[in-house]
Tab-separated table of N, CA and C in Angstrom:
chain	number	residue	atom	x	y	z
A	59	UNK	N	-120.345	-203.247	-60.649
A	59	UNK	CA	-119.146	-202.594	-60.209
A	59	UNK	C	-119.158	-202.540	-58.678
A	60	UNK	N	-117.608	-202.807	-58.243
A	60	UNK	CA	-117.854	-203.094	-56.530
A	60	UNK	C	-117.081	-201.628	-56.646
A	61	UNK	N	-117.840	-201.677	-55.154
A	61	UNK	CA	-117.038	-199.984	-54.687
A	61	UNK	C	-116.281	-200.736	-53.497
A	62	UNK	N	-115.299	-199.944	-53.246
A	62	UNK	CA	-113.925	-199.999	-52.032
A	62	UNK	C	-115.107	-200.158	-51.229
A	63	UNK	N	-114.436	-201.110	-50.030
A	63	UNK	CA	-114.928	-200.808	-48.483
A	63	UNK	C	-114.600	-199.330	-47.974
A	64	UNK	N	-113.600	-198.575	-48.137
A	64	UNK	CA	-113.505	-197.134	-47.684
A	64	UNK	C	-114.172	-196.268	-48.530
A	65	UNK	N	-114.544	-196.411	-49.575
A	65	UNK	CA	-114.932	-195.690	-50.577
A	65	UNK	C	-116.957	-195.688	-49.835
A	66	UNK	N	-117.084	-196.518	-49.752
A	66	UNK	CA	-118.424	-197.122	-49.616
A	66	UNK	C	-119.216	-196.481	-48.094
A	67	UNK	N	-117.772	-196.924	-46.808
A	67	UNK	CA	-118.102	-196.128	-45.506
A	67	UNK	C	-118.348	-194.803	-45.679
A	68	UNK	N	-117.062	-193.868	-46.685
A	68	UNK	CA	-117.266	-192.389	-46.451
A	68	UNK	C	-118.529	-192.155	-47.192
A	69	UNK	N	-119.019	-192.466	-48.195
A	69	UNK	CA	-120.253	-192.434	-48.629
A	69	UNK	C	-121.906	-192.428	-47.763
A	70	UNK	N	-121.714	-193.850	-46.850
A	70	UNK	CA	-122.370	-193.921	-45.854
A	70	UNK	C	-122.386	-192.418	-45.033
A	71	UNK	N	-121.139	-192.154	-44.591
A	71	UNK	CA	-121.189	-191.414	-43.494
A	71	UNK	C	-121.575	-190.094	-44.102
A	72	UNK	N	-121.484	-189.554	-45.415
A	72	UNK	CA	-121.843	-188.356	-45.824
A	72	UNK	C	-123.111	-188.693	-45.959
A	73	UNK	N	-123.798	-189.772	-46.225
A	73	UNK	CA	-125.340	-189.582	-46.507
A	73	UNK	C	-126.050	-189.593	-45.189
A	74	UNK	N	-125.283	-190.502	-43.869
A	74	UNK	CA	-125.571	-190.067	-42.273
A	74	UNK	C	-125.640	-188.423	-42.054
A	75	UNK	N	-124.702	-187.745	-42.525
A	75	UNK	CA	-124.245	-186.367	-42.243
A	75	UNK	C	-125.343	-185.535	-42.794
A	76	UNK	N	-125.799	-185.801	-44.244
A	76	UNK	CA	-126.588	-185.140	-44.539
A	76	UNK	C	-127.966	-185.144	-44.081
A	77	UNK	N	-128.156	-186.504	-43.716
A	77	UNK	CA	-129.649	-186.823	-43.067
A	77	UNK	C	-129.507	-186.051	-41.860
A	78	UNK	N	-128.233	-185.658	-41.425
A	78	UNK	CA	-128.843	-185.155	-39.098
A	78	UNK	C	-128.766	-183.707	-39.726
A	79	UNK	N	-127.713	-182.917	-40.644
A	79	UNK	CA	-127.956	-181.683	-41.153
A	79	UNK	C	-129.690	-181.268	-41.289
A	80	UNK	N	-130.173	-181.991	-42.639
A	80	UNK	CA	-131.525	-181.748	-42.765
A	80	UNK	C	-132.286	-181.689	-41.583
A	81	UNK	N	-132.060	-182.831	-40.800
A	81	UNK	CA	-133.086	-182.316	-39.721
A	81	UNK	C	-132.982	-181.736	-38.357
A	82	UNK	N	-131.434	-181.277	-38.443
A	82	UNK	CA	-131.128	-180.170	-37.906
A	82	UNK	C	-132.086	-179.130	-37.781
A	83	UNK	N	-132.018	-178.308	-39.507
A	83	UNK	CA	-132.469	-177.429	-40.213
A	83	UNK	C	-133.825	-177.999	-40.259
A	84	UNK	N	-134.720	-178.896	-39.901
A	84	UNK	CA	-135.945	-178.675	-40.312
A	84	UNK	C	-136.537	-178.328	-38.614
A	85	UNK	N	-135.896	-178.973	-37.478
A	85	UNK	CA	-136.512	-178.830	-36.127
A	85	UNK	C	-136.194	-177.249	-36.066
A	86	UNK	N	-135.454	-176.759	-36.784
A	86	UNK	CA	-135.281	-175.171	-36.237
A	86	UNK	C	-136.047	-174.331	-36.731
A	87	UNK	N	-136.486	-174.936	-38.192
A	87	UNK	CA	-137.170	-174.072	-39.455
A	87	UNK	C	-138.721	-174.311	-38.239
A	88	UNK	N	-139.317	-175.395	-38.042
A	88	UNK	CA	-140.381	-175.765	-37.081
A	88	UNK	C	-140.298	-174.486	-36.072
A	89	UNK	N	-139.352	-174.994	-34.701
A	89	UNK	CA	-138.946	-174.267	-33.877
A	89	UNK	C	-139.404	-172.545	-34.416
A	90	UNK	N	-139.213	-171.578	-35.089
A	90	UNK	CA	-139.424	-170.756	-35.768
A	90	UNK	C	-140.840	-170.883	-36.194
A	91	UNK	N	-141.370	-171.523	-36.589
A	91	UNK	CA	-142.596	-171.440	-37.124
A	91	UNK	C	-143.826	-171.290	-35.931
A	92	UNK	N	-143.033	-172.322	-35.055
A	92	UNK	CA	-143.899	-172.027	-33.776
A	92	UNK	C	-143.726	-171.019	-33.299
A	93	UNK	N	-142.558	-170.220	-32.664
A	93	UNK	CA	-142.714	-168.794	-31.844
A	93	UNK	C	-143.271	-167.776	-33.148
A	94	UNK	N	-142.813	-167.704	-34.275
A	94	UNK	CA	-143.970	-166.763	-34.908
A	94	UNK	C	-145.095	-167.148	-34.536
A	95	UNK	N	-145.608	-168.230	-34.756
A	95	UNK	CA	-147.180	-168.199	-34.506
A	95	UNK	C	-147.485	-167.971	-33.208
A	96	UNK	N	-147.062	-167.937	-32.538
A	96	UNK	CA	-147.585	-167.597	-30.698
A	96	UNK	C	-147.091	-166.260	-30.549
A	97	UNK	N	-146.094	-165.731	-31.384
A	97	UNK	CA	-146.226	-164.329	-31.344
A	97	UNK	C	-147.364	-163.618	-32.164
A	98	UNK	N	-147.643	-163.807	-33.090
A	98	UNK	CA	-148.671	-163.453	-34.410
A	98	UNK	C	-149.898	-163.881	-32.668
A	99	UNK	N	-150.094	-164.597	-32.352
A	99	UNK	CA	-151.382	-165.160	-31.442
A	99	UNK	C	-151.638	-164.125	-30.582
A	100	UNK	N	-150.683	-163.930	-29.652
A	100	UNK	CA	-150.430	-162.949	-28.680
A	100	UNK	C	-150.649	-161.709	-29.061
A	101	UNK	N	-149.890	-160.960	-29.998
A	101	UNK	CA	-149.834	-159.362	-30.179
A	101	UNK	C	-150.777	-159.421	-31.660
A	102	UNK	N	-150.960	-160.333	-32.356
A	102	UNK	CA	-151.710	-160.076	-33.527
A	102	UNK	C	-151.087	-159.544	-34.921
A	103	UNK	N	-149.627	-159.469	-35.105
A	103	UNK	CA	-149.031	-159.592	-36.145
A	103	UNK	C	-147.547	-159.043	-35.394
A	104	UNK	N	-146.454	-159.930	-37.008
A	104	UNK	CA	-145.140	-159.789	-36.542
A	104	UNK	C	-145.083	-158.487	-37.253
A	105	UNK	N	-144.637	-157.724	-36.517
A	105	UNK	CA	-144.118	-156.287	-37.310
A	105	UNK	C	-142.608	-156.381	-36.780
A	106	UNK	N	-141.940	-155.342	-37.588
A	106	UNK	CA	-139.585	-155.320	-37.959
A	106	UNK	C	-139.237	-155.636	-36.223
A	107	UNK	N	-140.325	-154.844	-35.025
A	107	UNK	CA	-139.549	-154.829	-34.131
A	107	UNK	C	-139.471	-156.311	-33.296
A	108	UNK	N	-140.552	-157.373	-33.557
A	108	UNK	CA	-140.804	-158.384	-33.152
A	108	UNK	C	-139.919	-159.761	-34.034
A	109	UNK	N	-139.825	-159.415	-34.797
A	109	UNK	CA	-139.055	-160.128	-36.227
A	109	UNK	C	-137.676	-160.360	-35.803
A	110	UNK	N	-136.809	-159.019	-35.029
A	110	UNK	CA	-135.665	-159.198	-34.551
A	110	UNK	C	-135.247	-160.245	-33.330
A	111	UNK	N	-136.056	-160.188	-32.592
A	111	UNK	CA	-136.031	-161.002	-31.401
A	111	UNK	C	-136.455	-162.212	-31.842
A	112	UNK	N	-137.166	-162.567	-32.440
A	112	UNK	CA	-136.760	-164.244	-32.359
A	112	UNK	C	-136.164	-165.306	-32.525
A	113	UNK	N	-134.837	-164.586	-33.340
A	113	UNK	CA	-133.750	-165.321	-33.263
A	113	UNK	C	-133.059	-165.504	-31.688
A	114	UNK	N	-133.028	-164.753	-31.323
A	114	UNK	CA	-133.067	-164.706	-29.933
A	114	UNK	C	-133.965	-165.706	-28.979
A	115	UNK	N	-135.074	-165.468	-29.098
A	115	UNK	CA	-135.680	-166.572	-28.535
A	115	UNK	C	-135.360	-168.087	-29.162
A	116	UNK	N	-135.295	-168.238	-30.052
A	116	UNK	CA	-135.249	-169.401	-30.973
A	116	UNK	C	-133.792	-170.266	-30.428
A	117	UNK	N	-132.689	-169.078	-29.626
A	117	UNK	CA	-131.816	-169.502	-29.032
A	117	UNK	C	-131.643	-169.877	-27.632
A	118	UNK	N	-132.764	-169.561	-26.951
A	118	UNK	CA	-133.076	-170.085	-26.102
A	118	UNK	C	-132.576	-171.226	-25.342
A	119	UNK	N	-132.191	-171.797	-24.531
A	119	UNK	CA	-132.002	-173.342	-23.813
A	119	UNK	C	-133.893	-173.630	-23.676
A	120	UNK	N	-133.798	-175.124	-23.861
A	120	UNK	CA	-135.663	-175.478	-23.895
A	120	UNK	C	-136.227	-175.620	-22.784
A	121	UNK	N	-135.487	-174.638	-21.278
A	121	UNK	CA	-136.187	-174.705	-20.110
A	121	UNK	C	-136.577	-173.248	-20.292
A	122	UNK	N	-135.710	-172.530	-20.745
A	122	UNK	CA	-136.222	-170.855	-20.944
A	122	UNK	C	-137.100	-170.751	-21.671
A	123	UNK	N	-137.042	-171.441	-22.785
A	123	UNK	CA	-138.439	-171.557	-23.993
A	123	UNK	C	-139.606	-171.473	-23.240
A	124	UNK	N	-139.741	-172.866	-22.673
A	124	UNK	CA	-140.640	-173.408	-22.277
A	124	UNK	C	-141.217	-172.202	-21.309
A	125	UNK	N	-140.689	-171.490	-20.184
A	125	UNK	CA	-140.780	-170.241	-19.060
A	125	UNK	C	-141.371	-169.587	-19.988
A	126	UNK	N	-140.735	-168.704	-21.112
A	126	UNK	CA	-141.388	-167.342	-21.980
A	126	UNK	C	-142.368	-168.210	-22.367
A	127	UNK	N	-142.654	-169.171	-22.994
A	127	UNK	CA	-143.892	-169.266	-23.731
A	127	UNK	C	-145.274	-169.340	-22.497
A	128	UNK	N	-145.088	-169.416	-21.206
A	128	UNK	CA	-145.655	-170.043	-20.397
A	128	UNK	C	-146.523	-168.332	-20.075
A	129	UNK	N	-145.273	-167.756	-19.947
A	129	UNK	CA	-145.285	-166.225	-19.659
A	129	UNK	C	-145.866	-165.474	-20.653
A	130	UNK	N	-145.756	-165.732	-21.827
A	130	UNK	CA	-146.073	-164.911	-22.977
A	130	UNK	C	-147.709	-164.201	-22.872
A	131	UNK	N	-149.054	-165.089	-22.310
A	131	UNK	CA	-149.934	-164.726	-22.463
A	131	UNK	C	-150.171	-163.521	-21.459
A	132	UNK	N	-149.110	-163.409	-19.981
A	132	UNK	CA	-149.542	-162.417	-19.333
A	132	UNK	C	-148.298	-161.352	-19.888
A	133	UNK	N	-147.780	-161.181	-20.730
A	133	UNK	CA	-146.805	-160.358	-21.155
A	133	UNK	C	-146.747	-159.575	-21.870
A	134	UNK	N	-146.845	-158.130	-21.991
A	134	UNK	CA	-146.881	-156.908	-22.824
A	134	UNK	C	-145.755	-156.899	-23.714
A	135	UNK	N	-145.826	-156.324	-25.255
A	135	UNK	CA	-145.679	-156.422	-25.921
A	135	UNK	C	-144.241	-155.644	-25.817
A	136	UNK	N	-144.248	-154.750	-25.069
A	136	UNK	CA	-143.259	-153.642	-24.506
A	136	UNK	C	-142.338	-154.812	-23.360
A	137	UNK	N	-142.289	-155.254	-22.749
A	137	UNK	CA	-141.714	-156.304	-22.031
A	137	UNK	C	-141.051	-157.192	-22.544
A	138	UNK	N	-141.649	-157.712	-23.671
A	138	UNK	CA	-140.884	-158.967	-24.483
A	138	UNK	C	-139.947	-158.286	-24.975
A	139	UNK	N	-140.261	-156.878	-25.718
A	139	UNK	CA	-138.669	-156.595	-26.470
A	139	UNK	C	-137.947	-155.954	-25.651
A	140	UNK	N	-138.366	-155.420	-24.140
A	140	UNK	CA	-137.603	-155.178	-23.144
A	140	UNK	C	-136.468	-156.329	-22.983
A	141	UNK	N	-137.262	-157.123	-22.772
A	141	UNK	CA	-136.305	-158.226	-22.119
A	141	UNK	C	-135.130	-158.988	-23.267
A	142	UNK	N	-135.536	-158.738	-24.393
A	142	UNK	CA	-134.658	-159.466	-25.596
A	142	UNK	C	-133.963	-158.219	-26.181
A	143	UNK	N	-133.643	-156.992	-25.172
A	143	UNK	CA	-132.975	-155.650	-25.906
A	143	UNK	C	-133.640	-155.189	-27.358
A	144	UNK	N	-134.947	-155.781	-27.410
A	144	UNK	CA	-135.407	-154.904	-29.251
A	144	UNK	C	-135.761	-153.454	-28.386
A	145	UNK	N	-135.818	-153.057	-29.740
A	145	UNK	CA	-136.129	-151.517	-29.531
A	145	UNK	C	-137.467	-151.554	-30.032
A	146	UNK	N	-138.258	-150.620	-28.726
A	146	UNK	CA	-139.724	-150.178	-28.552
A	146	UNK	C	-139.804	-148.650	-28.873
């Protein structure tokens, strides 16, 4: 069975669509996995008030990332959620 030439492109292009979705969602799911773990590194576990802010960080532009993570080891625990408005 032949499929349409239009039938066949939109097909293509939804299975393109779904492939950059997924790895959309997997560099972010990553992205996330890493600032928990350098937070968990740093303060020694995520507790509710640290949990909030990293969506925040996670939104970051990747020159600011790159600054906080650089910063993170001389940075009090009280500072980070200073600076991302969590509550201490």
């Amino acid at each position: 069975m032949k499929l349409s030439p239009l039938f066949s492109q939109r097909l293509e292009e939804a299975r393109q669509e779904g492939y950059r979705q997924g790895y959309r969602q997997g560099r972010q799911q990553a992205r996330r996995e890493i600032i928990e773990s350098l937070l968990v590194f740093r303060f020694g576990e995520l507790d509710s008030q640290l949990e909030v802010i990293i969506q925040q960080i996670m939104e970051l532009p990747k020159e600011d990332l790159n600054r906080l993570i650089l910063q993170l080891s001389n940075l009090y625990r009280e500072e980070l959620l200073d600076r991302f408005g969590g509550e201490n």
